[in-house]
Amino acid sequence: MNGHMSLRVSYQEGSVGQWLGSADDVLAVFEFGRSPLESSDPRHVPVALPQLDSPPLVELWRCDGPIKSGTWDVLRFAQGDQLTMGHIALDLGQPSSMRDVSRHAYDVLQSYLQQSPHPWPLKIWNYIPAINQGSGDEELYRQFCLGRADAVLIDPGDLPPLPAATAIGAPASEPALQIYFLSGALPGLDVENPRQVSAWRYPRQYGPRSPLFSRGTILTLNGSRQFLISGTASVVGHQTHHENKVANQLSESLRNVHSLFDEGHRLMGDARARLDGNGILKVYIRNPEDYELIRRTLEAEAPVDIPRIYLQGDICRENLLTEIDGIVACA
Ligand code: 3EB
């Protein structure tokens, strides 16, 4: 399995230590329900979001090596032959510091990438404590978007190529903002979803600075392709659909995922992304009591052989209840 994947992703039972010591091709081991401040090795990425299903799993990223790992400023990284994983966890102190801390994290991330042999960010994951706290433009997600834009946009009028991204809320008790990424030696191909307004063009009602991400990127390595899906919620156009209906929101998210795959296929012509045993899905659920319904809905609508994990996480708009994130192979 995974013979045609350049980044080999899987969910596994077993401990972090066991997987870190298991082979020389391990780029990252993600552990759930643990503070990102407790990273024990540059390749160890604890994620604060609790896992809702069982058994407890770790997410494993492997790639062609040798793997070199280390620390750069506040960033920890692991670098393979063609791909790099990097992560940052910054204690927020006061909630009012969200904008500044986010800008600082993105400044470090960008300076790191500038001197890296893998300078192209393909996807960035953002886990933001108490993401919906604060009203109107004071909401922490909107403050995060401001800080990210402060760092990413030198001139607010221009727009660089944007990586895929996920932005999800971590528990309010978590002290740190966490950002981790996958980057490559070559840029990915950005894909937008024809069913959705591009996030950087969202109207003012969603905040003073638009979110900066593409709906997905296609990574090509060694002649094979993978699709990195951004956090995909029940947004059509720019509006939330199916308010208060979590199963319908999940179905809408899946329609967005398939629409994105169609668009990628239209642009690339040959390979098509698919939900199969070579990929992984992460399903974020705001209210843990929705877990059973979400699980049953996903099992009915997505192929059973794609490995998936369910995490408790708040979504960046108060009226969104679930979101899907994934890395899948094109075949
Ligand atoms: C949305 O479609 C849902 O701010 O980086 C999804 C993926 C969302 C990434 C981000 C936000 C981000 O607008 C929210």
Tab-separated table of C-alpha atoms and ligand atoms in Angstrom, residues 124 126 141 144-145 148 165-167 196 199 202 211-213 215 230-233 235 315-317 320 323, ligand 1:
chain	number	residue	atom	x	y	z
A	124	ILE	CA	-0.726	24.928	6.971
A	126	ASN	CA	-3.752	26.332	12.617
A	141	TYR	CA	-10.461	33.819	14.809
A	144	PHE	CA	-5.829	35.449	14.085
A	145	CYS	CA	-6.739	36.330	10.458
A	148	ARG	CA	-1.715	36.178	9.573
A	165	ALA	CA	-5.076	25.457	5.295
A	166	THR	CA	-7.133	24.310	8.226
A	167	ALA	CA	-8.057	26.667	11.101
A	196	GLN	CA	-17.398	28.526	-2.992
A	199	ALA	CA	-11.664	32.763	1.040
A	202	TYR	CA	-14.926	36.846	1.458
A	211	PRO	CA	-8.667	34.337	5.557
A	212	LEU	CA	-5.622	33.596	3.370
A	213	PHE	CA	-5.734	30.058	2.033
A	215	ARG	CA	-9.227	25.404	-0.999
A	230	SER	CA	-8.207	22.556	3.169
A	231	GLY	CA	-10.591	22.500	6.083
A	232	THR	CA	-13.887	22.029	4.265
A	233	ALA	CA	-17.061	23.151	5.991
A	235	VAL	CA	-20.025	26.921	3.147
A	315	ILE	CA	-15.048	25.610	13.737
A	316	CYS	CA	-14.084	29.163	12.803
A	317	ARG	CA	-17.683	30.401	12.469
A	320	LEU	CA	-20.495	25.761	11.677
A	323	GLU	CA	-15.436	20.279	9.090
B	1	3EB	C1	-14.346	28.307	5.512
B	1	3EB	O1	-14.602	27.620	4.532
B	1	3EB	C2	-14.172	27.587	6.806
B	1	3EB	O2	-8.623	30.540	8.076
B	1	3EB	O3	-7.107	29.141	7.376
B	1	3EB	C3	-11.338	26.645	6.548
B	1	3EB	C4	-10.005	26.398	6.204
B	1	3EB	C5	-11.674	27.802	7.226
B	1	3EB	C6	-9.001	27.314	6.570
B	1	3EB	C7	-8.287	29.449	7.591
B	1	3EB	C8	-10.650	28.712	7.568
B	1	3EB	C9	-9.343	28.468	7.247
B	1	3EB	O4	-14.239	29.545	5.468
B	1	3EB	C10	-13.059	28.106	7.629
